[in-house]
Every structure is written in structure tokens, then in C-alpha cells.
Coordinates of C-alpha atoms (C1' of nucleotides) in Angstrom, one line a residue:
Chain A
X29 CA -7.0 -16.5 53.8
X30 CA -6.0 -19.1 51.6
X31 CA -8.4 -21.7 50.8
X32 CA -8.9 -23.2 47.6
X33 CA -9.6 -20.1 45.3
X34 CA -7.1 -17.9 46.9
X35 CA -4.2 -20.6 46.2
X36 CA -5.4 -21.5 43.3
X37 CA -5.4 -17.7 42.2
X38 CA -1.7 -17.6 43.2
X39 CA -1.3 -20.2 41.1
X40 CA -2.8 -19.2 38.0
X41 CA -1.0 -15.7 38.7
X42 CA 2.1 -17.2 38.6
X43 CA 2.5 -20.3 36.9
X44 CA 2.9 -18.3 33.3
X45 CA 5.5 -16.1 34.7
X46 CA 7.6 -19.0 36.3
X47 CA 7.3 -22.4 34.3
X48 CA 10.2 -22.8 31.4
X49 CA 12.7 -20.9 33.7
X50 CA 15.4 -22.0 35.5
X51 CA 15.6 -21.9 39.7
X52 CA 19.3 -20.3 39.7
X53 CA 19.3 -20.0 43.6
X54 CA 17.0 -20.6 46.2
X55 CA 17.3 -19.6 49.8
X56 CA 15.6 -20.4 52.6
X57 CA 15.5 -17.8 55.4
X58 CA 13.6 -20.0 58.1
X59 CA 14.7 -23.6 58.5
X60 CA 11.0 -23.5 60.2
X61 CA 9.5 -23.9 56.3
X62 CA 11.2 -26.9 55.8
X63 CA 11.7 -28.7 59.3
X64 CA 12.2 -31.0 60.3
X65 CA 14.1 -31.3 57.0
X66 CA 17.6 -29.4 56.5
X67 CA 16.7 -26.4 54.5
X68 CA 20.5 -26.4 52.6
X69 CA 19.7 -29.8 51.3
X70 CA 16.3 -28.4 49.7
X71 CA 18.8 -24.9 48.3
X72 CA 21.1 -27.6 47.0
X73 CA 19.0 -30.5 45.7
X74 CA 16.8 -27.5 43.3
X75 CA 19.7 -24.6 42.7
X76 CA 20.0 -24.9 39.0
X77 CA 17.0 -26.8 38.0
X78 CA 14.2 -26.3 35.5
X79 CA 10.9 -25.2 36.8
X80 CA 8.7 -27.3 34.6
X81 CA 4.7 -26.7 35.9
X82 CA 3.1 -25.0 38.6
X83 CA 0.4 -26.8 39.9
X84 CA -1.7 -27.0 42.8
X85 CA -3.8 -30.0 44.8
X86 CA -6.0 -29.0 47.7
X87 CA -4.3 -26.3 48.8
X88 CA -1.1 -27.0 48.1
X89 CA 1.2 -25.0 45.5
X90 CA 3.2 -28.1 43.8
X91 CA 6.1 -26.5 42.1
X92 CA 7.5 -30.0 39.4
X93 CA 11.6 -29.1 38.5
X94 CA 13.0 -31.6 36.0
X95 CA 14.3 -34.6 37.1
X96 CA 10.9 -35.0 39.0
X97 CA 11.8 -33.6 42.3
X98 CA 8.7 -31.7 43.2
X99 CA 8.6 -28.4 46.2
X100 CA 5.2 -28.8 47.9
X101 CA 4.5 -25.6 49.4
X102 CA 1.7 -24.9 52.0
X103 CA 0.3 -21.0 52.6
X104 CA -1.3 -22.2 55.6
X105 CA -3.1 -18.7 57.4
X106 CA -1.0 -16.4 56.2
X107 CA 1.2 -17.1 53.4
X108 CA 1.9 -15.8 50.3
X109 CA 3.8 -16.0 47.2
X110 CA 5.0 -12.6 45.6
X111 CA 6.1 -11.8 41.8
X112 CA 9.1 -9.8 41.4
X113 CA 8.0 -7.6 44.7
X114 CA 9.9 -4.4 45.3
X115 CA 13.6 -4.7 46.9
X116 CA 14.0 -0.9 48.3
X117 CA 12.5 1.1 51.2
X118 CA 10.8 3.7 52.1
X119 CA 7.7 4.0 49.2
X120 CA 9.0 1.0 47.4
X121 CA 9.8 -0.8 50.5
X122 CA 10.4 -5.0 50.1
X123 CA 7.3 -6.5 51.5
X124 CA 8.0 -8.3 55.4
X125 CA 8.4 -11.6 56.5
X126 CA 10.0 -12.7 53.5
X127 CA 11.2 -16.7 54.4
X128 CA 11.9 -18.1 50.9
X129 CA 13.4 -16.6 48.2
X130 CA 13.9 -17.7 44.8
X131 CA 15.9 -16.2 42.2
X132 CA 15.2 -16.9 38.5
X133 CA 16.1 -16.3 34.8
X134 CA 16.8 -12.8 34.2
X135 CA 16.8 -11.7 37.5
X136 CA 12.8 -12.4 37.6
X137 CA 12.4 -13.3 41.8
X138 CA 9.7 -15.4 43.8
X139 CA 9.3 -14.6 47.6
X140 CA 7.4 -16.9 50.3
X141 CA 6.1 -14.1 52.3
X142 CA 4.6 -15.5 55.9
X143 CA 4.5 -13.3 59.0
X144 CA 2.7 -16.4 60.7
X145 CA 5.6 -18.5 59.9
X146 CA 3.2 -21.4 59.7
X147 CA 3.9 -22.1 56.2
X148 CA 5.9 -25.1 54.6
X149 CA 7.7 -26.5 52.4
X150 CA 8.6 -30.1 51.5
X151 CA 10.7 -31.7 49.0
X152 CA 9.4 -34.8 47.7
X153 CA 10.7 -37.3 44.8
X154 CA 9.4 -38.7 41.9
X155 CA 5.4 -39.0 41.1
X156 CA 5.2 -41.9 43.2
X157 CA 6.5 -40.3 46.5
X158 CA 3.9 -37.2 46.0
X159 CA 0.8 -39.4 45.3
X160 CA 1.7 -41.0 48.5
X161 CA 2.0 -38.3 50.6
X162 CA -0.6 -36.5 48.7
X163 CA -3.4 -40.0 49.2
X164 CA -2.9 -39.7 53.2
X165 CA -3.7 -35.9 53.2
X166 CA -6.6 -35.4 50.3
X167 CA -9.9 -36.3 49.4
X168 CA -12.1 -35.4 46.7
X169 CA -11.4 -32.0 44.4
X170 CA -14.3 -30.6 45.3
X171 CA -14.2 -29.1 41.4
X172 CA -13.6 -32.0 40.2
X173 CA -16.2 -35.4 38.9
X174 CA -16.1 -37.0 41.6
X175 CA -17.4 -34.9 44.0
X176 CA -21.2 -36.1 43.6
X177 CA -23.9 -35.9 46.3
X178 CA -23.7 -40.0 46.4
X179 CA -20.2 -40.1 47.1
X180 CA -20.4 -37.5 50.4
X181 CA -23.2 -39.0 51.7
X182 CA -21.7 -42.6 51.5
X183 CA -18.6 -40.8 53.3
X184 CA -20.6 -39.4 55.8
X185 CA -22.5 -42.5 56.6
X186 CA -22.5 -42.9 60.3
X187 CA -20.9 -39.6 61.2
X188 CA -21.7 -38.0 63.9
X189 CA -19.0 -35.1 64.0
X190 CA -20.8 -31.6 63.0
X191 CA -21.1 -31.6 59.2
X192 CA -18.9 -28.3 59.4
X193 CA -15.6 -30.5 60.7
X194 CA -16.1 -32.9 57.8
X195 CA -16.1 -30.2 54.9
X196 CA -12.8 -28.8 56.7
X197 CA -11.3 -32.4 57.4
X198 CA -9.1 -32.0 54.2
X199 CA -8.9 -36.3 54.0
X200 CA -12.0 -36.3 52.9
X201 CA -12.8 -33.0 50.6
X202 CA -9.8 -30.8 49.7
X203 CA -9.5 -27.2 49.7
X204 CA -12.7 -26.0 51.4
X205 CA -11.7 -24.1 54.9
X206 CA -13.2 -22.2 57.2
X207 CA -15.0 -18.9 55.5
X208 CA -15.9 -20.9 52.2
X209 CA -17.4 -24.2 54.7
X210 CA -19.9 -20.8 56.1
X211 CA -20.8 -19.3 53.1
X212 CA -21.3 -23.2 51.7
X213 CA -23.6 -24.1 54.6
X214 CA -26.0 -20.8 54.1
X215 CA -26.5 -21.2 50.9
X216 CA -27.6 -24.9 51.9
X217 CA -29.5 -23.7 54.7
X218 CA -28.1 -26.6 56.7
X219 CA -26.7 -25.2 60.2
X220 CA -22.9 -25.9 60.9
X221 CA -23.7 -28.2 64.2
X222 CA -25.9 -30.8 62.2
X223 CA -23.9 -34.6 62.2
X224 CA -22.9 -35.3 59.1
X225 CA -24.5 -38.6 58.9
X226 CA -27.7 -37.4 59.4
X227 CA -28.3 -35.3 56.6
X228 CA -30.5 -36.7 53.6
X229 CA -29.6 -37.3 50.1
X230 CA -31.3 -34.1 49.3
X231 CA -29.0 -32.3 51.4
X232 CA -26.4 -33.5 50.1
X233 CA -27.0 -32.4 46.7
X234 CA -27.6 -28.7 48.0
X235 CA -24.3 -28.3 49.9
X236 CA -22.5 -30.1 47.0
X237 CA -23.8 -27.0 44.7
X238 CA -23.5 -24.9 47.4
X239 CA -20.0 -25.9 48.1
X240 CA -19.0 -25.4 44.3
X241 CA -20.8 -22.4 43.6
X242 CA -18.6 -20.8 46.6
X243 CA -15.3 -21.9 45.3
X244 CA -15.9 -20.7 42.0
X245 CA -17.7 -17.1 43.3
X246 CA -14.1 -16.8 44.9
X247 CA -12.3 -18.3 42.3
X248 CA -14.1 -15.5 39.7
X249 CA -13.2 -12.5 42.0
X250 CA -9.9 -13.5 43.3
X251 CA -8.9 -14.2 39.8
X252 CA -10.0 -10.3 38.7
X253 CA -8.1 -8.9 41.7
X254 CA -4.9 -10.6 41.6
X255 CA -1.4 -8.4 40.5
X256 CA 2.2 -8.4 40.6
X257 CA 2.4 -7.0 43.6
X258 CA -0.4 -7.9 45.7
X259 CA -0.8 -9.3 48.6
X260 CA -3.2 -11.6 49.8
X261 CA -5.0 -8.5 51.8
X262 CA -5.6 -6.9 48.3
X263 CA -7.3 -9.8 47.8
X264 CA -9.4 -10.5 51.0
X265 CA -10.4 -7.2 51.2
X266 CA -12.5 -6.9 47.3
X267 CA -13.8 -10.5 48.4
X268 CA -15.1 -9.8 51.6
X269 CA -17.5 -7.9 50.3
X270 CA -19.1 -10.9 48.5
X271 CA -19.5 -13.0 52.0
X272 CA -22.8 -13.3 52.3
X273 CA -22.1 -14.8 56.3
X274 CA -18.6 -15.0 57.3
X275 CA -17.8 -12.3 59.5
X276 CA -21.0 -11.0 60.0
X277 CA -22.3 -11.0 63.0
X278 CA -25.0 -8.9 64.3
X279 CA -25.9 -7.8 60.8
X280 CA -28.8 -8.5 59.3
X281 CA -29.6 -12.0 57.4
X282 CA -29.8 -11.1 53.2
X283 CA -32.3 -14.0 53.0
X284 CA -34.7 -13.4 55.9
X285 CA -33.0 -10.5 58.1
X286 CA -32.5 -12.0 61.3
X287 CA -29.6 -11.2 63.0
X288 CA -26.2 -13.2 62.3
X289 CA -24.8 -15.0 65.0
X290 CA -21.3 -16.5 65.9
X291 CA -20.8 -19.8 67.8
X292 CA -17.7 -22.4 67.8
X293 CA -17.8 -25.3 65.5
X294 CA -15.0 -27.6 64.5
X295 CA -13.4 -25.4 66.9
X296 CA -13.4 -22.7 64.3
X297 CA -15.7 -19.2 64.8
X298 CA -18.7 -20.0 63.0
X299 CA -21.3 -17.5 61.6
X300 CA -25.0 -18.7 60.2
X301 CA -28.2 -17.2 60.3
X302 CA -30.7 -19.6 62.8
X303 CA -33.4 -19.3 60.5
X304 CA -32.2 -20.1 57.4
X305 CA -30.3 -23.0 58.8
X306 CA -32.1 -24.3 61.9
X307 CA -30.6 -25.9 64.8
X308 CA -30.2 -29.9 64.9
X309 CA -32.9 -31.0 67.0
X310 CA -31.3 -31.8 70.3
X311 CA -30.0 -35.8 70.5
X312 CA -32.8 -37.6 70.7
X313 CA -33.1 -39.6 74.3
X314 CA -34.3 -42.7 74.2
X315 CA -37.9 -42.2 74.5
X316 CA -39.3 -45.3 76.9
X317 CA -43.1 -45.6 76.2
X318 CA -45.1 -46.2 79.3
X319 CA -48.1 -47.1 77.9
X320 CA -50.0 -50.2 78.9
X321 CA -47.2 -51.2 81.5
Chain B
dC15 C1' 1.7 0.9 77.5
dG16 C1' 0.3 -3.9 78.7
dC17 C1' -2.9 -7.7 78.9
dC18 C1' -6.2 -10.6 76.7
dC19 C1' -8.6 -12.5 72.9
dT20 C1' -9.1 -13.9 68.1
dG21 C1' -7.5 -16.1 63.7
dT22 C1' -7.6 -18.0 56.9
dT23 C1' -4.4 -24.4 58.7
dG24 C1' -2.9 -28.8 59.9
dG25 C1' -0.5 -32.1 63.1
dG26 C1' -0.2 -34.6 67.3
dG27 C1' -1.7 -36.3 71.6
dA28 C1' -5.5 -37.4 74.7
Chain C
dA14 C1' -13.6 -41.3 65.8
dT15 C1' -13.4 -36.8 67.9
dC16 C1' -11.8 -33.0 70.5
dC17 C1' -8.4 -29.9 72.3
dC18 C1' -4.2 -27.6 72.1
dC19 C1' -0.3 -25.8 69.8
dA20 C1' 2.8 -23.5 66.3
dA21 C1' 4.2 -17.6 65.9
dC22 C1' 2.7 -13.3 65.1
dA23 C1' -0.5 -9.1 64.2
dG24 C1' -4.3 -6.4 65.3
dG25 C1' -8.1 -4.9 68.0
dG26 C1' -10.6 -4.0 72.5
dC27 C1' -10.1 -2.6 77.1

DNA sequence: CGCCCTGTTGGGGA
DNA sequence: ATCCCCAACAGGGC
């Protein structure tokens, strides 16, 4: 499940146990992570460099070697990144579905672990090349200034897309997906299926709050639940708890206790509770007076 | 056992 | 602008 605070726990996870050290060999097991790019020219073009910061954008892991090559790596639904995991079987048995490794100083290891296999990687150079193809793909950090109430509502202007497509729609905010756009839109009380242009300035400012005070509720348990050897299901699982909607349906509201429901929005399995977050009124049809005629 | 459905993401085509 | 399908696999229901 790696949205925002998921990847950006991997991140802080890592980052101290990998930057200063040198990438003495990388291999890439599935030429699927990098296509359509050849996955030998990646080994060769970062074999032997200096990893010098972890970082992340949206929900991208950007690894930065020296000589300002920099390995943008993308979880997608199931993908992780494992520390050092165990190499034997049986009890200690190497995890599955490993796809990338890399092998560091000291014999310290990094695996890409992605039983999806939807995960990528892509080689990009110099700062200018990543802003580009970072400006095309991201919009605001949603944790960062500019993410005000203003600003979304100017975006939004004339929308008429569900308001649940355009938190996912990554060009406009970046990092919030599916489970965190739920838990964002109940704790706004606006309902998924409600056009984005339509809501009010008010709204705005509650699903802005909303939308941060998710991400950093998952960002504050992911970050306590995180280890060498985890996976991301260690990390789903103590979370899920703290859902408040997503996956829920059938049980009872916490708010008012009506029953949670599922429908499809953005083409994604969407849970809200029909109270808290009433329907859109249906599209208004033109209504033709027939007084006086 | 097999079939069908679902899914944490993003890209491409209609 | 918006919607639908797809990538490849695991897991659950029937």
C-alpha cells in the first residue's frame, strides 16, 4: 500500500543506512523494472558509484549517485524495498519476488521486492532532466506550503470529474492514493462522487486539513512500525487498524453509526458513510419555468 | 481443484 | 477533459 506515508517511511528507514556508501553492484532481475530501457546499461552506468541522498517526491524513492545520475524508483501496489533481508531458507528464508538487488559497502544489501512486478525504475541525468520528468507527473506536496485551500479550489475551478479522481490525479496533488483520498473525504464529510468544481471555499479548507492530517496519522504509525526486515504487510496490517473508512464496509459509522458502504469512484472501490458525506444532489436539469406562458 | 472477482498505481488509447 | 482497460500476480469466495 504505498502511498505517501508508506514510501516516505521506506525512506526515512533507509536513507541513514544507505547514503555515504558506495553501490558496488547492482542487478536487475526483471528487465520489466526498467523497460523499455536496457536494464545492463542502468547495472553499468551506477556499478561503482556513491550513493549520495535518498530522497523521495510524490511517491517516488529518488536515490542521487555522484556525478548526478539519479535512480527513480516507483513501489507502485506492491513494492517494496528491504534492508539487509535474510539470504537462507527454510526459517530464515530470502523474502520472494526479489527484482533488484543492490549490493553495498561491507556487504550491507538493498532488494526491490515486487510480486506485482508493477514497479519501476528509471535512470535519469542531471537535476535538470528529473525536474522535467518530475513537472509533467507532480503537483503540489500536499505537506508542503503550498498546498492551501486557495490554490485547490483555483485548480478545481470548472471540474466536473468526482472530487475523489482529482485528489488521486497525481498532476495535480502528489502522493495521496486511494485508502488515504477515503479516510481524507470522511473526515471532510464531503462524499467521493461530488465534482470537484463545485465545492465551496469552505470545503476546501476542510479536505485540505483533512488531507494532511491523514498523511501525517500514517506517517506517525508507519514510522513506529517500520524494521529491518519488514515488509510492507507488517506495516498495513498495525495501520489498518487506524482506518476509520477504508475497508469497512457493512460496519458501523464511528461518527453517526450507519452502515459503511462501498461504490466505485475514479474507478477505484470507494468506502464513505452516506450520512456524514451526503450524496451530490443529482445534475440539476434545466428547470423551464412555465409560469405566465 | 478451477473459475471469477478484487486490488495499494499509473500510462495509454478511446 | 474524462473514462476504461491493462500490466502480473496473490488471495478469497464459491
Amino acid at each position: 500500500m504505498p502511498e505517501l506515508p508508506e514510501v516516505e517511511t521506506i525512506r526515512r528507514h533507509l536513507a541513514p543506512r544507505v547514503e555515504g556508501r558506495v553501490l558496488h553492484r547492482l542487478e536487475i532481475l526483471d528487465a520489466r523494472w526498467t523497460a523499455p530501457e536496457d536494464p545492463r546499461a542502468v547495472e553499468d552506468q551506477l556499478a561503482g558509484r556513491l550513493i549520495e541522498r535518498l530522497g523521495r517526491r510524490g511517491k517516488y524513492l529518488v536515490a542521487t549517485f555522484d556525478g548526478d545520475a539519479h535512480l527513480l524508483m516507483h513501489l507502485r501496489m506492491t513494492g517494496t524495498l528491504l534492508y539487509d533481508p535474510p539470504l537462507g531458507n527454510g526459517p530464515d528464508a530470502a523474502p520472494a519476488h526479489g527484482r533488484v538487488r543492490f549490493t553495498l559497502d561491507e556487504g550491507r544489501r538493498l532488494v526491490f521486492i515486487d510480486p506485482r512486478r508493477f514497479g519501476t525504475g528509471r535512470l535519469l541525468h542531471g537535476d535538470r532532466q528529473l525536474e522535467q520528468y518530475l513537472a509533467v507527473r507532480l503537483g503540489l506536496d500536499p505537506l508542503g506550503p503550498a498546498f492551501t485551500a486557495a490554490a485547490l479550489k483555483a485548480m478545481a475551478r470548472g471540474r466536473v470529474a468526482p472530487v475523489k479522481a482529482f485528489l488521486l490525479d497525481q498532476r495535480r496533488i502528489a502522493g495521496v492514493g486511494n485508502i488515504y483520498a477515503d479516510e481524507a473525504l470522511f473526515r471532510a464529510r464531503i462524499h467521493p462522487l461530488r465534482p470537484a468544481g463545485r465545492l465551496s471555499l469552505g470545503q476546501w479548507r476542510d479536505l485540505r486539513d483533512a488531507v494532511v492530517e491523514a498523511l501525517e496519522a500514517g506517517l506517525a504509525a508507519g514510522g513506529a512500525t517500520i524494521d529491518d526486515y519488514r515488509t510492507p504487510e507488517g506495516v498495513q496490517g498495525s495501520f489498518q487498524n487506524e482506518f476509520l473508512v477504508h475497508t469497512r464496509a457493512g460496519e458501523a459509522c464511528p461518527e453517526c453509526g450507519r452502515a459503511i458502504v462501498k461504490l466505485r469512484a475514479a474507478g477505484r472501490g470507494t468506502y464513505v458513510c452516506e450520512r456524514c458525506q451526503p450524496r451530490p444532489r443529482a445534475p440539476r436539469r434545466p428547470v423551464v419555468s412555465t409560469w405566465g406562458s
